[in-house]
Short mmCIF file of C-alpha atoms in Angstrom, two decimals:
data_model
loop_
_atom_site.label_atom_id
_atom_site.label_comp_id
_atom_site.label_asym_id
_atom_site.label_seq_id
_atom_site.Cartn_x
_atom_site.Cartn_y
_atom_site.Cartn_z
CA UNK A 153 61.27 -10.00 -4.08
CA UNK A 154 58.82 -12.08 -2.09
CA UNK A 155 60.51 -15.40 -1.62
CA UNK A 156 59.48 -18.61 0.05
CA UNK A 157 61.68 -17.74 3.01
CA UNK A 158 59.74 -14.54 3.52
CA UNK A 159 56.48 -16.40 3.22
CA UNK A 160 57.59 -18.95 5.79
CA UNK A 161 58.85 -16.21 8.07
CA UNK A 162 55.35 -15.19 9.12
CA UNK A 163 54.11 -13.96 5.79
CA UNK A 164 56.42 -11.00 5.35
CA UNK A 165 55.99 -9.49 1.91
CA UNK A 166 58.81 -7.02 1.90
CA UNK A 167 61.92 -9.05 1.33
CA UNK A 168 63.28 -12.43 0.43
CA UNK A 169 64.63 -14.13 3.49
CA UNK A 170 66.49 -17.26 2.50
CA UNK A 171 66.14 -20.38 4.55
CA UNK A 172 69.36 -20.50 6.52
CA UNK A 173 70.73 -23.38 8.52
CA UNK A 174 69.46 -22.02 11.80
CA UNK A 175 65.95 -21.64 10.44
CA UNK A 176 65.98 -25.18 9.19
CA UNK A 177 67.24 -26.56 12.51
CA UNK A 178 64.68 -24.55 14.39
CA UNK A 179 61.58 -25.68 12.58
CA UNK A 180 62.48 -27.65 9.47
CA UNK A 181 61.54 -31.13 10.55
CA UNK A 182 58.22 -30.07 12.03
CA UNK A 183 57.10 -27.67 9.32
CA UNK A 184 55.52 -29.35 6.28
CA UNK A 185 55.62 -26.13 4.25
CA UNK A 186 59.33 -25.75 4.88
CA UNK A 187 59.88 -29.34 3.82
CA UNK A 188 57.93 -28.63 0.65
CA UNK A 189 60.15 -25.66 -0.14
CA UNK A 190 63.26 -27.73 0.41
CA UNK A 191 61.92 -30.61 -1.68
CA UNK A 192 61.03 -28.33 -4.59
CA UNK A 193 64.41 -26.58 -4.40
CA UNK A 194 66.17 -29.95 -4.47
CA UNK A 195 64.07 -31.02 -7.42
CA UNK A 196 65.05 -27.85 -9.28
CA UNK A 197 68.72 -28.55 -8.60
CA UNK A 198 68.31 -32.02 -10.13
CA UNK A 199 66.54 -30.51 -13.13
CA UNK A 200 69.31 -27.98 -13.59
CA UNK A 201 71.84 -30.80 -13.62
CA UNK A 202 69.77 -32.71 -16.18
CA UNK A 203 69.43 -29.65 -18.42
CA UNK A 204 73.13 -28.86 -18.12
CA UNK A 205 74.06 -32.43 -19.01
CA UNK A 206 71.63 -32.40 -21.92
CA UNK A 207 73.12 -29.16 -23.20
CA UNK A 208 76.62 -30.60 -22.97
CA UNK A 209 75.66 -33.79 -24.77
CA UNK A 210 73.59 -32.02 -27.43
CA UNK A 211 74.83 -28.43 -27.85
CA UNK A 212 72.04 -27.42 -30.26
CA UNK A 213 69.53 -28.30 -27.55
CA UNK A 214 71.37 -26.05 -25.14
CA UNK A 215 70.13 -22.97 -26.92
CA UNK A 216 66.54 -24.23 -26.89
CA UNK A 217 66.76 -25.05 -23.20
CA UNK A 218 68.41 -21.79 -22.12
CA UNK A 219 65.17 -20.01 -21.22
CA UNK A 220 63.95 -22.98 -19.21
CA UNK A 221 67.25 -23.08 -17.33
CA UNK A 222 66.95 -19.39 -16.52
CA UNK A 223 63.40 -20.00 -15.34
CA UNK A 224 64.61 -22.70 -12.95
CA UNK A 225 67.39 -20.46 -11.70
CA UNK A 226 64.86 -17.73 -10.92
CA UNK A 227 62.60 -20.25 -9.19
CA UNK A 228 65.43 -21.62 -7.09
CA UNK A 229 66.42 -18.11 -6.07
CA UNK A 230 62.91 -17.24 -4.92
CA UNK A 231 62.68 -20.48 -2.96
CA UNK A 232 65.98 -20.40 -1.13
CA UNK A 233 67.48 -16.98 -1.75
CA UNK A 234 70.83 -16.41 -3.39
CA UNK A 235 72.64 -19.32 -1.79
CA UNK A 236 72.58 -21.16 -5.09
CA UNK A 237 75.06 -22.09 -7.78
CA UNK A 238 75.79 -18.87 -9.67
CA UNK A 239 73.86 -18.86 -12.93
CA UNK A 240 75.35 -17.50 -16.08
CA UNK A 241 74.00 -14.07 -16.84
CA UNK A 242 73.27 -14.91 -20.44
CA UNK A 243 71.81 -18.03 -21.98
CA UNK A 244 74.51 -20.50 -22.86
CA UNK A 245 75.14 -24.18 -23.09
CA UNK A 246 77.51 -24.06 -20.16
CA UNK A 247 75.98 -25.68 -17.09
CA UNK A 248 75.54 -23.67 -13.93
CA UNK A 249 77.29 -26.36 -11.97
CA UNK A 250 79.51 -28.38 -14.31
CA UNK A 251 80.35 -30.90 -11.62
CA UNK A 252 76.75 -32.07 -11.51
CA UNK A 253 76.32 -32.26 -15.28
CA UNK A 254 77.16 -35.67 -16.64
CA UNK A 255 76.50 -35.91 -20.36
CA UNK A 256 77.12 -39.65 -20.18
CA UNK A 257 73.72 -40.02 -18.55
CA UNK A 258 71.95 -38.30 -21.45
CA UNK A 259 70.39 -40.37 -24.25
CA UNK A 260 72.52 -40.38 -27.39
CA UNK A 261 69.59 -39.32 -29.54
CA UNK A 262 68.64 -35.65 -29.27
CA UNK A 263 64.99 -36.58 -29.66
CA UNK A 264 65.19 -39.04 -26.78
CA UNK A 265 67.06 -36.48 -24.71
CA UNK A 266 64.30 -33.93 -25.27
CA UNK A 267 61.66 -36.51 -24.42
CA UNK A 268 63.44 -37.18 -21.15
CA UNK A 269 63.64 -33.46 -20.38
CA UNK A 270 59.97 -32.97 -21.17
CA UNK A 271 58.89 -35.96 -19.07
CA UNK A 272 61.00 -34.84 -16.12
CA UNK A 273 59.78 -31.27 -16.37
CA UNK A 274 56.15 -32.38 -16.53
CA UNK A 275 56.67 -34.38 -13.37
CA UNK A 276 58.12 -31.26 -11.77
CA UNK A 277 55.04 -29.25 -12.77
CA UNK A 278 52.84 -31.90 -11.18
CA UNK A 279 54.94 -31.85 -8.02
CA UNK A 280 54.71 -28.05 -7.80
CA UNK A 281 50.95 -28.15 -8.33
CA UNK A 282 50.61 -30.81 -5.64
CA UNK A 283 52.74 -28.73 -3.29
CA UNK A 284 50.52 -25.73 -4.02
CA UNK A 285 47.41 -27.75 -3.29
CA UNK A 286 48.77 -29.04 0.02
CA UNK A 287 50.55 -25.97 1.37
CA UNK A 288 49.25 -24.73 4.67
CA UNK A 289 50.31 -21.19 3.84
CA UNK A 290 48.16 -19.53 1.22
CA UNK A 291 51.04 -17.31 0.16
CA UNK A 292 53.27 -20.33 -0.35
CA UNK A 293 50.49 -22.10 -2.26
CA UNK A 294 50.29 -19.11 -4.56
CA UNK A 295 54.06 -19.13 -5.05
CA UNK A 296 54.16 -22.84 -5.90
CA UNK A 297 51.24 -22.44 -8.31
CA UNK A 298 53.00 -19.55 -10.05
CA UNK A 299 56.17 -21.65 -10.38
CA UNK A 300 54.16 -24.54 -11.86
CA UNK A 301 52.55 -22.17 -14.34
CA UNK A 302 55.93 -20.72 -15.26
CA UNK A 303 57.46 -24.10 -16.05
CA UNK A 304 54.37 -25.22 -17.94
CA UNK A 305 54.49 -22.02 -19.97
CA UNK A 306 58.12 -22.63 -20.91
CA UNK A 307 57.32 -26.24 -21.84
CA UNK A 308 54.51 -25.03 -24.08
CA UNK A 309 56.95 -22.80 -25.95
CA UNK A 310 59.58 -25.53 -26.04
CA UNK A 311 57.22 -28.11 -27.47
CA UNK A 312 55.39 -25.75 -29.79
CA UNK A 313 52.00 -25.86 -28.09
CA UNK A 314 52.32 -22.19 -27.18
CA UNK A 315 52.79 -19.37 -29.68
CA UNK A 316 50.12 -19.71 -32.32
CA UNK B 227 41.33 -10.58 0.97
CA UNK B 228 38.92 -13.45 1.64
CA UNK B 229 38.04 -16.48 -0.45
CA UNK B 230 34.82 -14.79 -1.49
CA UNK B 231 36.47 -11.58 -2.59
CA UNK B 232 39.14 -13.53 -4.50
CA UNK B 233 36.40 -15.49 -6.24
CA UNK B 234 34.55 -12.27 -7.04
CA UNK B 235 37.74 -10.69 -8.41
CA UNK B 236 38.27 -13.68 -10.68
CA UNK B 237 34.65 -13.60 -11.80
CA UNK B 238 34.88 -9.88 -12.53
CA UNK B 239 37.97 -10.48 -14.65
CA UNK B 240 36.20 -13.29 -16.48
CA UNK B 241 33.15 -11.14 -17.22
CA UNK B 242 35.41 -8.55 -18.80
CA UNK B 243 37.41 -11.14 -20.70
CA UNK B 244 34.35 -12.92 -22.09
CA UNK B 245 32.99 -9.57 -23.24
CA UNK B 246 36.29 -8.54 -24.79
CA UNK B 247 36.89 -11.82 -26.58
CA UNK B 248 33.37 -11.79 -28.00
CA UNK B 249 34.04 -8.31 -29.35
CA UNK B 250 37.43 -9.33 -30.72
CA UNK B 251 35.87 -12.36 -32.38
CA UNK B 252 33.44 -10.08 -34.12
CA UNK B 253 36.20 -8.11 -35.78
CA UNK B 254 38.57 -10.98 -36.57
CA UNK B 255 38.11 -12.69 -39.88
CA UNK B 256 38.35 -16.45 -40.04
CA UNK B 257 39.38 -16.08 -43.68
CA UNK B 258 42.08 -13.51 -43.08
CA UNK B 259 43.55 -14.92 -39.90
CA UNK B 260 42.25 -18.42 -39.15
CA UNK B 261 44.83 -19.03 -36.41
CA UNK B 262 43.87 -15.93 -34.47
CA UNK B 263 40.20 -16.62 -35.00
CA UNK B 264 40.59 -20.17 -33.69
CA UNK B 265 42.52 -18.90 -30.68
CA UNK B 266 39.83 -16.34 -29.90
CA UNK B 267 37.10 -18.94 -30.25
CA UNK B 268 38.88 -21.41 -28.00
CA UNK B 269 39.75 -18.83 -25.35
CA UNK B 270 36.25 -17.36 -25.38
CA UNK B 271 34.87 -20.85 -24.73
CA UNK B 272 37.41 -21.49 -21.95
CA UNK B 273 36.67 -18.23 -20.17
CA UNK B 274 32.93 -18.76 -20.40
CA UNK B 275 33.42 -22.10 -18.72
CA UNK B 276 35.44 -20.50 -15.96
CA UNK B 277 32.83 -17.80 -15.49
CA UNK B 278 30.16 -20.46 -15.06
CA UNK B 279 32.28 -22.37 -12.53
CA UNK B 280 33.01 -19.26 -10.48
CA UNK B 281 29.35 -18.27 -10.52
CA UNK B 282 28.39 -21.72 -9.33
CA UNK B 283 30.94 -21.74 -6.51
CA UNK B 284 29.85 -18.34 -5.26
CA UNK B 285 26.19 -19.35 -5.31
CA UNK B 286 27.17 -22.49 -3.42
CA UNK B 287 28.68 -20.27 -0.75
CA UNK B 288 25.43 -18.35 -0.51
CA UNK B 289 26.94 -15.27 -2.11
CA UNK B 290 25.52 -13.23 -4.97
CA UNK B 291 28.03 -13.45 -7.81
CA UNK B 292 29.23 -10.10 -9.07
CA UNK B 293 27.29 -9.21 -12.20
CA UNK B 294 28.80 -8.32 -15.53
CA UNK B 295 28.88 -4.63 -16.25
CA UNK B 296 26.49 -3.34 -18.85
CA UNK B 297 29.43 -2.27 -20.98
CA UNK B 298 33.19 -2.48 -20.99
CA UNK B 299 35.66 -0.03 -22.41
CA UNK B 300 37.31 -1.66 -25.38
CA UNK B 301 40.78 -0.73 -26.60
CA UNK B 302 40.60 2.15 -29.03
CA UNK B 303 42.73 0.53 -31.70
CA UNK B 304 41.87 -3.03 -32.67
CA UNK B 305 42.62 -2.57 -36.35
CA UNK B 306 45.46 -5.05 -36.58
CA UNK B 307 46.10 -8.62 -35.51
CA UNK B 308 48.93 -7.33 -33.37
CA UNK B 309 46.57 -5.03 -31.50
CA UNK B 310 44.05 -7.84 -31.03
CA UNK B 311 46.77 -10.13 -29.68
CA UNK B 312 48.02 -7.43 -27.32
CA UNK B 313 44.52 -6.94 -26.01
CA UNK B 314 44.04 -10.68 -25.58
CA UNK B 315 47.37 -10.89 -23.76
CA UNK B 316 46.46 -8.13 -21.35
CA UNK B 317 43.13 -9.69 -20.52
CA UNK B 318 44.62 -13.17 -20.09
CA UNK B 319 47.33 -11.74 -17.85
CA UNK B 320 44.73 -10.05 -15.67
CA UNK B 321 42.89 -13.35 -15.28
CA UNK B 322 46.12 -15.16 -14.43
CA UNK B 323 46.79 -12.65 -11.64
CA UNK B 324 43.35 -13.14 -10.14
CA UNK B 325 43.78 -16.92 -10.25
CA UNK B 326 47.16 -16.70 -8.55
CA UNK B 327 45.47 -14.65 -5.82
CA UNK B 328 42.63 -17.15 -5.62
CA UNK B 329 45.11 -20.00 -5.07
CA UNK B 330 46.39 -18.17 -2.02
CA UNK B 331 42.93 -17.46 -0.66
CA UNK B 332 41.29 -20.84 -1.14
CA UNK B 333 41.59 -24.48 -0.18
CA UNK B 334 40.69 -27.92 -1.45
CA UNK B 335 38.75 -28.12 -4.72
CA UNK B 336 38.66 -24.40 -5.41
CA UNK B 337 42.41 -24.11 -4.89
CA UNK B 338 43.05 -27.09 -7.16
CA UNK B 339 40.81 -25.54 -9.79
CA UNK B 340 42.56 -22.16 -9.48
CA UNK B 341 45.98 -23.80 -9.90
CA UNK B 342 44.78 -25.39 -13.13
CA UNK B 343 43.20 -22.15 -14.34
CA UNK B 344 46.40 -20.22 -13.64
CA UNK B 345 48.48 -22.76 -15.54
CA UNK B 346 46.08 -22.77 -18.45
CA UNK B 347 46.11 -18.99 -18.67
CA UNK B 348 49.92 -19.02 -18.51
CA UNK B 349 50.07 -21.32 -21.52
CA UNK B 350 47.43 -19.24 -23.30
CA UNK B 351 49.58 -16.16 -22.80
CA UNK B 352 52.23 -17.67 -25.06
CA UNK B 353 49.53 -18.46 -27.62
CA UNK B 354 48.57 -14.79 -27.65
CA UNK B 355 52.22 -14.04 -28.35
CA UNK B 356 53.62 -13.17 -24.94
CA UNK B 357 57.08 -14.50 -24.12
CA UNK B 358 57.41 -17.17 -21.47
CA UNK B 359 58.22 -15.77 -18.04
CA UNK B 360 59.27 -17.37 -14.76
CA UNK B 361 56.38 -16.05 -12.66
CA UNK B 362 53.14 -15.72 -14.65
CA UNK B 363 50.41 -14.26 -12.48
CA UNK B 364 52.83 -12.73 -9.99
CA UNK B 365 54.05 -9.39 -11.39
CA UNK B 366 55.73 -8.47 -8.10
CA UNK B 367 58.26 -11.27 -8.64
#
């Protein structure tokens, strides 16, 4: 798998090399592309917590959101390697990281909860597209653009604008 | 790959897609399958627009845009809506891959345009009936 770490490590295309602590200390602060990877990974972690909390608060939504959660897990893995919260192997309403899922923060109405998810996800797509536009590395730009397209595609299915 | 070759690859894919979707439109009945017909019409229009943009960018770079081929090999079986959708999916996927490549090989306005084109094709893939996937346009992932 060609991950962001591999892209940042001089454009290797043969393996995913996660960003480790040493890499980040070495060049993190000075490398805008590395900061973009870290920012997008952090944003995905926040989204995963939101989706997990939403699934806990509204179990029927959990099933609908399962594919999107798996998409985010795959994106996080390609950005930072396998040093991530272990995802469930099958879609479920159980959060990947229960400690970060707080259903109390989720709107009581399922419709409002979905609106919040959609709004937050759309902002994430915009952030990924902006990161793609600004990346110094062409390979990283491509990766960010593909991630944006992947989330947008899942949102289209989720909101019924896909699948005619 | 250079910016120019990535643009030419995308244009080549668009030529083929415009040709294919025109042919598919000719064998899809608006009465029998209005949803599919509307999808074909909309996607044909979108891809023609992209083809015009790519042609314009290449000319702006002082490059001769790759010409459409005189003919394209169509799928042998287009007798069912399922076959038409599968063909549309394949063509849309090919375009998405060229746009992902173009993102990596371009900057500024062209890159921004390619990001939008990739995203639009990704959404269109689900309209053709493809399942959502984490990495549209990047089969190696």
